[in-house]
PDB file of C-alpha atoms in Angstrom:
ATOM      1  CA  MET V   1      17.051 -23.982  -0.654  1.00 91.00           C
ATOM      2  CA  THR V   2      15.528 -20.940  -2.243  1.00 94.00           C
ATOM      3  CA  PRO V   3      11.863 -20.683  -3.242  1.00 97.00           C
ATOM      4  CA  TYR V   4      11.438 -20.829  -6.997  1.00 97.00           C
ATOM      5  CA  GLY V   5       9.658 -17.472  -7.048  1.00 97.00           C
ATOM      6  CA  LEU V   6      12.720 -15.657  -5.787  1.00 96.00           C
ATOM      7  CA  ILE V   7      14.557 -16.282  -9.052  1.00 95.00           C
ATOM      8  CA  HIS V   8      12.333 -13.434 -10.252  1.00 93.00           C
ATOM      9  CA  GLN V   9      13.520 -11.142  -7.473  1.00 91.00           C
ATOM     10  CA  GLN V  10      15.197  -7.959  -8.631  1.00 87.00           C
ATOM     11  CA  SER V  11      17.134  -5.506  -6.549  1.00 85.00           C
ATOM     12  CA  LEU V  12      16.031  -1.959  -6.994  1.00 78.00           C
ATOM     13  CA  ASP V  13      18.367   0.736  -8.182  1.00 75.00           C
ATOM     14  CA  PRO V  14      19.877   2.681  -5.297  1.00 75.00           C
ATOM     15  CA  ALA V  15      18.192   5.731  -6.810  1.00 68.00           C
ATOM     16  CA  PHE V  16      14.952   4.249  -5.544  1.00 67.00           C
ATOM     17  CA  THR V  17      16.173   2.896  -2.245  1.00 69.00           C
ATOM     18  CA  THR V  18      18.447   5.623  -0.937  1.00 71.00           C
ATOM     19  CA  PRO V  19      16.618   8.244   1.093  1.00 70.00           C
ATOM     20  CA  PRO V  20      16.948  11.600  -0.611  1.00 73.00           C
ATOM     21  CA  PRO V  21      18.902  14.245   1.283  1.00 77.00           C
ATOM     22  CA  ASN V  22      17.508  17.430   2.737  1.00 83.00           C
ATOM     23  CA  LEU V  23      14.044  16.052   3.394  1.00 86.00           C
ATOM     24  CA  THR V  24      12.415  16.529   6.762  1.00 91.00           C
ATOM     25  CA  TYR V  25       8.893  15.808   7.842  1.00 92.00           C
ATOM     26  CA  CYS V  26       7.295  18.838   9.469  1.00 95.00           C
ATOM     27  CA  PRO V  27       4.636  17.737  11.968  1.00 94.00           C
ATOM     28  CA  VAL V  28       3.256  21.258  12.158  1.00 94.00           C
ATOM     29  CA  ARG V  29       2.600  21.560   8.423  1.00 95.00           C
ATOM     30  CA  GLN V  30       2.010  17.797   8.182  1.00 96.00           C
ATOM     31  CA  GLN V  31       4.130  17.684   5.059  1.00 94.00           C
ATOM     32  CA  THR V  32       7.651  16.838   3.978  1.00 91.00           C
ATOM     33  CA  LEU V  33       9.847  19.870   3.488  1.00 93.00           C
ATOM     34  CA  ALA V  34      12.764  20.102   1.091  1.00 91.00           C
ATOM     35  CA  ASN V  35      15.056  22.943   2.052  1.00 90.00           C
ATOM     36  CA  GLY V  36      12.265  24.416   4.124  1.00 92.00           C
ATOM     37  CA  VAL V  37       9.694  24.401   1.316  1.00 93.00           C
ATOM     38  CA  PRO V  38       6.902  21.813   1.034  1.00 92.00           C
ATOM     39  CA  LEU V  39       7.980  19.037  -1.287  1.00 89.00           C
ATOM     40  CA  ALA V  40       4.459  19.062  -2.690  1.00 90.00           C
ATOM     41  CA  ALA V  41       5.063  22.590  -3.968  1.00 91.00           C
ATOM     42  CA  GLN V  42       8.174  21.464  -5.869  1.00 89.00           C
ATOM     43  CA  PRO V  43       6.844  19.075  -8.520  1.00 81.00           C
ATOM     44  CA  ASP V  44      10.180  18.593 -10.259  1.00 81.00           C
ATOM     45  CA  LEU V  45      11.829  17.589  -7.020  1.00 81.00           C
ATOM     46  CA  LEU V  46       8.907  15.416  -6.054  1.00 77.00           C
ATOM     47  CA  GLN V  47       9.125  13.600  -9.353  1.00 72.00           C
ATOM     48  CA  ALA V  48      12.841  13.084  -8.865  1.00 70.00           C
ATOM     49  CA  TYR V  49      12.217  11.650  -5.418  1.00 67.00           C
ATOM     50  CA  SER V  50      10.092   8.699  -6.471  1.00 56.00           C
ATOM     51  CA  VAL V  51       7.466   7.899  -3.908  1.00 49.00           C
ATOM     52  CA  THR V  52       8.737   4.343  -3.894  1.00 51.00           C
ATOM     53  CA  TRP V  53      12.180   5.100  -2.541  1.00 42.00           C
ATOM     54  CA  GLY V  54      13.213   2.892   0.307  1.00 42.00           C
ATOM     55  CA  THR V  55       9.764   1.489   0.655  1.00 47.00           C
ATOM     56  CA  THR V  56       9.289  -1.312  -1.803  1.00 46.00           C
ATOM     57  CA  ASP V  57       6.682  -2.829   0.468  1.00 49.00           C
ATOM     58  CA  LYS V  58       4.630   0.312  -0.061  1.00 53.00           C
ATOM     59  CA  ASP V  59       5.177   0.408  -3.772  1.00 48.00           C
ATOM     60  CA  ASN V  60       3.002   3.068  -5.300  1.00 44.00           C
ATOM     61  CA  LYS V  61       1.462   0.930  -7.988  1.00 39.00           C
ATOM     62  CA  THR V  62      -0.456  -1.157  -5.497  1.00 39.00           C
ATOM     63  CA  ASP V  63      -1.431   0.444  -2.256  1.00 42.00           C
ATOM     64  CA  ALA V  64      -1.139  -1.622   0.862  1.00 40.00           C
ATOM     65  CA  GLY V  65       1.728  -3.461  -0.578  1.00 39.00           C
ATOM     66  CA  GLY V  66       0.546  -5.744  -3.328  1.00 37.00           C
TER      67      GLY V  66
ATOM     68  CA  MET C   1     -18.640  26.605  12.037  1.00 55.00           C
ATOM     69  CA  ASN C   2     -17.578  22.962  12.073  1.00 60.00           C
ATOM     70  CA  ARG C   3     -15.574  22.399   8.887  1.00 77.00           C
ATOM     71  CA  GLY C   4     -15.154  18.722   9.569  1.00 93.00           C
ATOM     72  CA  ALA C   5     -11.828  16.995   9.648  1.00 97.00           C
ATOM     73  CA  VAL C   6     -10.113  14.925   7.008  1.00 98.00           C
ATOM     74  CA  LEU C   7      -8.243  12.242   8.907  1.00 98.00           C
ATOM     75  CA  ILE C   8      -5.211  10.795   7.146  1.00 98.00           C
ATOM     76  CA  LEU C   9      -3.489   7.666   8.420  1.00 96.00           C
ATOM     77  CA  THR C  10      -0.093   7.205   6.819  1.00 93.00           C
ATOM     78  CA  ASP C  11       3.588   7.371   7.560  1.00 88.00           C
ATOM     79  CA  THR C  12       5.817  10.395   7.250  1.00 87.00           C
ATOM     80  CA  GLU C  13       7.583   9.070   4.137  1.00 82.00           C
ATOM     81  CA  ASP C  14       4.413   9.025   2.073  1.00 84.00           C
ATOM     82  CA  HIS C  15       5.083  11.784  -0.428  1.00 83.00           C
ATOM     83  CA  THR C  16       1.944  11.102  -2.393  1.00 84.00           C
ATOM     84  CA  THR C  17       0.027  12.084   0.707  1.00 90.00           C
ATOM     85  CA  ASP C  18       2.129  15.252   0.894  1.00 90.00           C
ATOM     86  CA  LEU C  19       0.425  16.274  -2.349  1.00 90.00           C
ATOM     87  CA  ILE C  20      -2.993  15.505  -0.896  1.00 94.00           C
ATOM     88  CA  VAL C  21      -2.326  17.384   2.340  1.00 96.00           C
ATOM     89  CA  HIS C  22      -0.968  20.332   0.387  1.00 94.00           C
ATOM     90  CA  ALA C  23      -4.040  20.470  -1.847  1.00 95.00           C
ATOM     91  CA  LEU C  24      -6.424  20.157   1.098  1.00 96.00           C
ATOM     92  CA  GLN C  25      -4.656  22.888   3.033  1.00 95.00           C
ATOM     93  CA  GLU C  26      -4.783  25.157  -0.015  1.00 94.00           C
ATOM     94  CA  ARG C  27      -8.548  24.708   0.188  1.00 95.00           C
ATOM     95  CA  ASP C  28      -8.492  25.566   3.889  1.00 95.00           C
ATOM     96  CA  ALA C  29      -9.603  22.066   4.833  1.00 95.00           C
ATOM     97  CA  HIS C  30      -9.013  20.807   8.345  1.00 96.00           C
ATOM     98  CA  VAL C  31      -6.455  18.022   7.979  1.00 97.00           C
ATOM     99  CA  VAL C  32      -5.278  15.703  10.721  1.00 98.00           C
ATOM    100  CA  ARG C  33      -2.424  13.467   9.567  1.00 98.00           C
ATOM    101  CA  LEU C  34      -1.449  10.760  11.996  1.00 97.00           C
ATOM    102  CA  ASP C  35       1.020   7.899  11.873  1.00 95.00           C
ATOM    103  CA  PRO C  36       0.409   5.218  14.499  1.00 94.00           C
ATOM    104  CA  GLY C  37       3.911   3.938  13.815  1.00 92.00           C
ATOM    105  CA  ALA C  38       5.653   7.231  14.549  1.00 92.00           C
ATOM    106  CA  GLY C  39       4.951   7.185  18.263  1.00 90.00           C
ATOM    107  CA  PRO C  40       2.134   6.602  20.697  1.00 89.00           C
ATOM    108  CA  LEU C  41      -1.218   7.999  19.683  1.00 92.00           C
ATOM    109  CA  ASN C  42      -3.548   9.339  22.307  1.00 95.00           C
ATOM    110  CA  ILE C  43      -7.121   8.167  22.445  1.00 96.00           C
ATOM    111  CA  ASP C  44     -10.096   9.086  24.559  1.00 97.00           C
ATOM    112  CA  ALA C  45     -13.126   7.331  23.119  1.00 98.00           C
ATOM    113  CA  ARG C  46     -16.472   6.541  24.692  1.00 98.00           C
ATOM    114  CA  LEU C  47     -19.236   4.379  23.307  1.00 97.00           C
ATOM    115  CA  GLU C  48     -22.344   6.564  23.165  1.00 97.00           C
ATOM    116  CA  GLU C  49     -25.583   5.942  21.322  1.00 94.00           C
ATOM    117  CA  GLY C  50     -24.224   3.447  18.884  1.00 95.00           C
ATOM    118  CA  ARG C  51     -20.944   5.078  17.952  1.00 97.00           C
ATOM    119  CA  TRP C  52     -17.567   6.004  19.336  1.00 98.00           C
ATOM    120  CA  VAL C  53     -17.131   9.641  20.354  1.00 98.00           C
ATOM    121  CA  GLY C  54     -14.091  11.405  21.729  1.00 98.00           C
ATOM    122  CA  GLU C  55     -10.674  12.216  20.334  1.00 97.00           C
ATOM    123  CA  VAL C  56      -7.656  10.594  18.792  1.00 97.00           C
ATOM    124  CA  GLY C  57      -4.410  12.362  18.118  1.00 96.00           C
ATOM    125  CA  ASP C  58      -0.692  12.626  18.658  1.00 95.00           C
ATOM    126  CA  GLN C  59       1.493  15.128  20.474  1.00 93.00           C
ATOM    127  CA  HIS C  60       0.792  17.759  17.833  1.00 94.00           C
ATOM    128  CA  ARG C  61      -2.940  17.597  17.170  1.00 95.00           C
ATOM    129  CA  ALA C  62      -6.127  15.645  17.704  1.00 96.00           C
ATOM    130  CA  ALA C  63      -9.271  14.933  15.764  1.00 96.00           C
ATOM    131  CA  ARG C  64     -12.645  14.840  17.415  1.00 97.00           C
ATOM    132  CA  LEU C  65     -14.181  11.592  16.188  1.00 98.00           C
ATOM    133  CA  THR C  66     -17.564  13.194  15.557  1.00 97.00           C
ATOM    134  CA  ASP C  67     -15.911  15.902  13.422  1.00 97.00           C
ATOM    135  CA  VAL C  68     -14.222  13.468  11.060  1.00 98.00           C
ATOM    136  CA  VAL C  69     -15.938  13.577   7.661  1.00 97.00           C
ATOM    137  CA  SER C  70     -13.578  11.312   5.751  1.00 97.00           C
ATOM    138  CA  VAL C  71     -10.584   9.066   6.269  1.00 97.00           C
ATOM    139  CA  LEU C  72      -7.698   8.466   3.911  1.00 96.00           C
ATOM    140  CA  TRP C  73      -6.109   5.175   4.929  1.00 93.00           C
ATOM    141  CA  ARG C  74      -2.778   4.945   3.154  1.00 89.00           C
ATOM    142  CA  TRP C  75       0.222   3.457   4.878  1.00 87.00           C
ATOM    143  CA  PRO C  76      -0.322   3.756   8.628  1.00 90.00           C
ATOM    144  CA  GLY C  77       2.697   2.482  10.495  1.00 89.00           C
ATOM    145  CA  THR C  78       2.283  -0.290  13.016  1.00 90.00           C
ATOM    146  CA  PRO C  79       2.180   0.875  16.631  1.00 94.00           C
ATOM    147  CA  SER C  80       5.358  -0.088  18.450  1.00 95.00           C
ATOM    148  CA  GLY C  81       4.299   0.556  22.033  1.00 95.00           C
ATOM    149  CA  HIS C  82       5.155   3.382  24.361  1.00 95.00           C
ATOM    150  CA  PRO C  83       8.929   4.057  24.287  1.00 94.00           C
ATOM    151  CA  ALA C  84       9.021   4.327  28.075  1.00 96.00           C
ATOM    152  CA  ILE C  85       8.188   0.619  28.403  1.00 97.00           C
ATOM    153  CA  THR C  86      11.521  -1.114  28.983  1.00 97.00           C
ATOM    154  CA  SER C  87      10.414  -4.739  28.705  1.00 98.00           C
ATOM    155  CA  GLN C  88      10.342  -5.809  25.067  1.00 97.00           C
ATOM    156  CA  ALA C  89       7.532  -8.274  25.715  1.00 98.00           C
ATOM    157  CA  ALA C  90       5.491  -5.695  27.610  1.00 98.00           C
ATOM    158  CA  ARG C  91       6.037  -3.136  24.870  1.00 97.00           C
ATOM    159  CA  ALA C  92       4.908  -5.607  22.214  1.00 97.00           C
ATOM    160  CA  TRP C  93       1.796  -6.297  24.286  1.00 97.00           C
ATOM    161  CA  ALA C  94       1.108  -2.580  24.592  1.00 96.00           C
ATOM    162  CA  ALA C  95       1.627  -2.123  20.868  1.00 96.00           C
ATOM    163  CA  ARG C  96      -0.937  -4.804  20.120  1.00 97.00           C
ATOM    164  CA  GLU C  97      -3.413  -3.217  22.513  1.00 96.00           C
ATOM    165  CA  ASP C  98      -2.836   0.177  20.834  1.00 95.00           C
ATOM    166  CA  ALA C  99      -3.352  -1.304  17.384  1.00 95.00           C
ATOM    167  CA  LEU C 100      -6.504  -3.179  18.280  1.00 96.00           C
ATOM    168  CA  SER C 101      -7.974  -0.319  20.303  1.00 96.00           C
ATOM    169  CA  ILE C 102      -7.053   2.829  18.384  1.00 94.00           C
ATOM    170  CA  LEU C 103      -7.179   1.485  14.869  1.00 93.00           C
ATOM    171  CA  GLY C 104     -10.209  -0.559  15.863  1.00 95.00           C
ATOM    172  CA  VAL C 105     -12.099   2.545  16.954  1.00 97.00           C
ATOM    173  CA  LEU C 106     -11.079   4.434  13.825  1.00 96.00           C
ATOM    174  CA  ARG C 107     -12.274   1.618  11.589  1.00 96.00           C
ATOM    175  CA  THR C 108     -15.797   2.093  12.940  1.00 97.00           C
ATOM    176  CA  LEU C 109     -16.123   5.719  11.837  1.00 97.00           C
ATOM    177  CA  PRO C 110     -19.271   6.030   9.706  1.00 97.00           C
ATOM    178  CA  VAL C 111     -17.700   8.358   7.133  1.00 97.00           C
ATOM    179  CA  ARG C 112     -16.378   8.306   3.578  1.00 96.00           C
ATOM    180  CA  TRP C 113     -13.328   6.063   3.416  1.00 96.00           C
ATOM    181  CA  ILE C 114     -10.555   5.916   0.856  1.00 92.00           C
ATOM    182  CA  ASN C 115     -10.367   3.039   1.438  1.00 89.00           C
ATOM    183  CA  HIS C 116     -11.605   1.156   4.432  1.00 95.00           C
ATOM    184  CA  PRO C 117      -8.895  -1.344   5.484  1.00 92.00           C
ATOM    185  CA  ALA C 118     -11.396  -4.180   5.395  1.00 93.00           C
ATOM    186  CA  ARG C 119     -12.113  -3.366   1.745  1.00 92.00           C
ATOM    187  CA  ILE C 120      -8.392  -3.030   1.024  1.00 88.00           C
ATOM    188  CA  SER C 121      -7.818  -6.448   2.519  1.00 87.00           C
ATOM    189  CA  VAL C 122     -10.493  -7.991   0.322  1.00 88.00           C
ATOM    190  CA  ALA C 123      -9.281  -6.154  -2.780  1.00 86.00           C
ATOM    191  CA  ASN C 124      -5.682  -7.269  -2.255  1.00 85.00           C
ATOM    192  CA  ASP C 125      -6.618 -10.923  -2.463  1.00 90.00           C
ATOM    193  CA  LYS C 126      -5.269 -11.849  -5.892  1.00 92.00           C
ATOM    194  CA  PRO C 127      -7.025 -15.215  -6.314  1.00 95.00           C
ATOM    195  CA  ASP C 128     -10.289 -13.428  -5.590  1.00 95.00           C
ATOM    196  CA  GLN C 129      -9.319 -10.610  -7.973  1.00 93.00           C
ATOM    197  CA  LEU C 130      -9.204 -13.125 -10.802  1.00 95.00           C
ATOM    198  CA  LEU C 131     -12.657 -14.455  -9.946  1.00 96.00           C
ATOM    199  CA  THR C 132     -13.986 -10.890  -9.774  1.00 94.00           C
ATOM    200  CA  ALA C 133     -12.416 -10.007 -13.110  1.00 92.00           C
ATOM    201  CA  GLN C 134     -13.923 -13.101 -14.683  1.00 96.00           C
ATOM    202  CA  ALA C 135     -17.342 -12.278 -13.223  1.00 97.00           C
ATOM    203  CA  CYS C 136     -17.038  -8.790 -14.731  1.00 92.00           C
ATOM    204  CA  GLY C 137     -16.502 -10.273 -18.161  1.00 94.00           C
ATOM    205  CA  LEU C 138     -12.785  -9.600 -18.428  1.00 89.00           C
ATOM    206  CA  ALA C 139     -10.528 -12.093 -20.159  1.00 88.00           C
ATOM    207  CA  VAL C 140      -8.698 -14.026 -17.483  1.00 94.00           C
ATOM    208  CA  PRO C 141      -5.914 -16.281 -18.733  1.00 95.00           C
ATOM    209  CA  PRO C 142      -5.520 -19.909 -17.680  1.00 97.00           C
ATOM    210  CA  THR C 143      -4.006 -19.748 -14.200  1.00 98.00           C
ATOM    211  CA  LEU C 144      -2.363 -22.287 -11.918  1.00 98.00           C
ATOM    212  CA  ILE C 145      -1.434 -21.961  -8.267  1.00 98.00           C
ATOM    213  CA  THR C 146       0.600 -24.909  -7.080  1.00 98.00           C
ATOM    214  CA  SER C 147       3.359 -25.937  -4.742  1.00 97.00           C
ATOM    215  CA  SER C 148       4.377 -28.758  -7.055  1.00 98.00           C
ATOM    216  CA  GLY C 149       7.005 -28.094  -9.674  1.00 98.00           C
ATOM    217  CA  VAL C 150       6.011 -31.323 -11.442  1.00 98.00           C
ATOM    218  CA  THR C 151       2.452 -30.083 -11.806  1.00 98.00           C
ATOM    219  CA  ALA C 152       3.693 -26.667 -12.944  1.00 98.00           C
ATOM    220  CA  ARG C 153       5.914 -28.133 -15.664  1.00 98.00           C
ATOM    221  CA  GLU C 154       3.130 -30.367 -16.974  1.00 98.00           C
ATOM    222  CA  TRP C 155       0.724 -27.426 -16.990  1.00 98.00           C
ATOM    223  CA  ILE C 156       3.175 -25.173 -18.820  1.00 98.00           C
ATOM    224  CA  ARG C 157       3.819 -27.865 -21.463  1.00 97.00           C
ATOM    225  CA  ARG C 158       0.097 -28.256 -22.073  1.00 97.00           C
ATOM    226  CA  ARG C 159      -0.260 -24.609 -23.125  1.00 97.00           C
ATOM    227  CA  PRO C 160      -1.037 -24.021 -26.819  1.00 96.00           C
ATOM    228  CA  ALA C 161       1.918 -23.826 -29.165  1.00 95.00           C
ATOM    229  CA  GLY C 162       3.546 -20.426 -29.003  1.00 94.00           C
ATOM    230  CA  ALA C 163       1.880 -19.463 -25.742  1.00 96.00           C
ATOM    231  CA  ARG C 164       4.135 -18.047 -23.048  1.00 95.00           C
ATOM    232  CA  VAL C 165       3.700 -18.554 -19.326  1.00 97.00           C
ATOM    233  CA  LEU C 166       4.668 -16.158 -16.594  1.00 96.00           C
ATOM    234  CA  TYR C 167       5.297 -16.577 -12.903  1.00 97.00           C
ATOM    235  CA  LYS C 168       3.760 -13.895 -10.712  1.00 94.00           C
ATOM    236  CA  ALA C 169       4.150 -13.526  -6.970  1.00 93.00           C
ATOM    237  CA  GLN C 170       1.123 -12.677  -4.868  1.00 91.00           C
ATOM    238  CA  HIS C 171       3.059  -9.797  -3.314  1.00 87.00           C
ATOM    239  CA  ALA C 172       5.645  -7.610  -4.998  1.00 83.00           C
ATOM    240  CA  GLN C 173       7.889  -7.289  -1.947  1.00 82.00           C
ATOM    241  CA  GLY C 174      11.005  -9.411  -2.239  1.00 86.00           C
ATOM    242  CA  ALA C 175      12.845 -11.302   0.459  1.00 89.00           C
ATOM    243  CA  ASP C 176      15.282  -8.425   0.769  1.00 84.00           C
ATOM    244  CA  PRO C 177      14.024  -5.001   1.827  1.00 76.00           C
ATOM    245  CA  ASP C 178      15.261  -3.343  -1.353  1.00 79.00           C
ATOM    246  CA  ALA C 179      14.080  -6.004  -3.772  1.00 84.00           C
ATOM    247  CA  MET C 180      10.895  -6.726  -5.644  1.00 84.00           C
ATOM    248  CA  VAL C 181       9.632  -9.932  -7.186  1.00 89.00           C
ATOM    249  CA  THR C 182       8.472  -9.059 -10.656  1.00 87.00           C
ATOM    250  CA  ALA C 183       6.488 -11.135 -13.109  1.00 91.00           C
ATOM    251  CA  GLY C 184       8.756 -13.104 -15.410  1.00 93.00           C
ATOM    252  CA  ILE C 185       8.584 -15.751 -18.067  1.00 95.00           C
ATOM    253  CA  ALA C 186       8.532 -19.272 -16.642  1.00 96.00           C
ATOM    254  CA  GLU C 187      10.094 -21.883 -18.877  1.00 96.00           C
ATOM    255  CA  ALA C 188       9.059 -25.451 -18.045  1.00 97.00           C
ATOM    256  CA  ALA C 189      12.651 -26.642 -18.060  1.00 96.00           C
ATOM    257  CA  SER C 190      13.645 -24.126 -15.397  1.00 95.00           C
ATOM    258  CA  VAL C 191      10.930 -25.072 -12.920  1.00 97.00           C
ATOM    259  CA  PRO C 192      12.297 -27.365 -10.175  1.00 97.00           C
ATOM    260  CA  ASP C 193      10.377 -30.255  -8.645  1.00 97.00           C
ATOM    261  CA  LEU C 194      10.085 -28.467  -5.336  1.00 96.00           C
ATOM    262  CA  LEU C 195       8.920 -24.847  -5.591  1.00 97.00           C
ATOM    263  CA  ALA C 196       9.240 -24.336  -1.823  1.00 97.00           C
ATOM    264  CA  ALA C 197       6.290 -21.936  -1.843  1.00 97.00           C
ATOM    265  CA  ALA C 198       2.867 -21.782  -3.438  1.00 98.00           C
ATOM    266  CA  SER C 199       3.513 -20.356  -6.882  1.00 98.00           C
ATOM    267  CA  CYS C 200       1.226 -18.746  -9.441  1.00 98.00           C
ATOM    268  CA  PHE C 201       1.606 -19.315 -13.176  1.00 98.00           C
ATOM    269  CA  GLN C 202      -0.447 -17.664 -15.886  1.00 97.00           C
ATOM    270  CA  GLU C 203      -0.591 -17.810 -19.629  1.00 96.00           C
ATOM    271  CA  VAL C 204       0.477 -14.471 -21.053  1.00 94.00           C
ATOM    272  CA  ILE C 205      -2.281 -12.583 -22.820  1.00 89.00           C
ATOM    273  CA  PRO C 206      -0.669 -11.108 -25.941  1.00 86.00           C
ATOM    274  CA  GLY C 207      -1.353  -7.508 -26.855  1.00 86.00           C
ATOM    275  CA  ARG C 208      -1.131  -4.108 -25.251  1.00 86.00           C
ATOM    276  CA  SER C 209      -0.779  -3.758 -21.513  1.00 85.00           C
ATOM    277  CA  ILE C 210      -3.285  -1.411 -19.935  1.00 87.00           C
ATOM    278  CA  ARG C 211      -3.397  -0.180 -16.384  1.00 85.00           C
ATOM    279  CA  LEU C 212      -6.954   0.812 -15.549  1.00 86.00           C
ATOM    280  CA  THR C 213      -7.976   2.802 -12.513  1.00 86.00           C
ATOM    281  CA  VAL C 214     -11.674   2.769 -11.738  1.00 83.00           C
ATOM    282  CA  VAL C 215     -13.195   5.427  -9.506  1.00 83.00           C
ATOM    283  CA  GLY C 216     -16.915   4.768  -9.208  1.00 85.00           C
ATOM    284  CA  PRO C 217     -18.291   4.884 -12.759  1.00 93.00           C
ATOM    285  CA  LYS C 218     -15.222   6.644 -14.164  1.00 95.00           C
ATOM    286  CA  MET C 219     -12.341   4.735 -15.718  1.00 93.00           C
ATOM    287  CA  PHE C 220      -8.827   6.039 -16.322  1.00 94.00           C
ATOM    288  CA  ALA C 221      -6.740   3.913 -18.672  1.00 94.00           C
ATOM    289  CA  VAL C 222      -3.013   4.146 -19.265  1.00 91.00           C
ATOM    290  CA  GLU C 223      -1.184   2.084 -21.856  1.00 92.00           C
ATOM    291  CA  ILE C 224       2.128   0.722 -20.641  1.00 86.00           C
ATOM    292  CA  SER C 225       4.748   0.863 -23.369  1.00 85.00           C
ATOM    293  CA  GLY C 226       8.459   1.236 -23.826  1.00 82.00           C
ATOM    294  CA  THR C 227       9.431  -2.102 -22.326  1.00 76.00           C
ATOM    295  CA  ASP C 228       9.231  -5.779 -23.137  1.00 74.00           C
ATOM    296  CA  LEU C 229       9.136  -6.664 -19.473  1.00 75.00           C
ATOM    297  CA  LEU C 230       5.942  -8.112 -18.109  1.00 75.00           C
ATOM    298  CA  ASP C 231       5.828  -6.172 -14.849  1.00 67.00           C
TER     299      ASP C 231
END
């Protein structure tokens, strides 16, 4: 059987769950780089790469996963 | 001169923290970003005169515990044990020791926290959130938490005429990694006898939806519009 609550489960659009390409975490700069430039310095790109992608359990609206 | 260190505990996929690190570095702040889930952290801590002193870090950098002036606790990954440990059981044991020791020491730092994990844990408790909201004078709708579908149906049918009832999970994460459980209208007829999990039902408060962020005495309100969805 399936818990009643899961009838309200919704799959997220792949746009939110697929890791964006060309992103690498740089441990030296302690930031994510997109094409060698800090993602934080590219606001348009950052906005396109929702912070929730692939990490619904860390959804940005409620820290620590609520 | 000791500039003090801003210690950030989060994973490498936390792009919001990228913005914070970027802004802090622009201000020439000393930032130490660590992810306990990315690999073994190193710790050398001694209990001296009522506090832990020493260092914690990874292969790239370390923070002296007495230099830390603030901690941002976002999404620290869970330690997984040293990769050189071949036994799965032994590695799980080591991971638990790492978590309890390293994160335990960090939790004791007498600095400004955003936010201390103990406070986060308390704040995430939704039943307690409702009591807190009520104590603050906010309108809290009639709410039911039950594992009985029979009780839920009776409760929904007793709502005033025209009132709608929603179901809301205590945690947004769905059963599947890429799914969320969102708040949705609960019709009495669609509620089965056996819910198979504790379930929360609330009467919908009609009107505008506001998301309010409170930082100390300051409040930042955003009206949510453009959708008829509840969540």
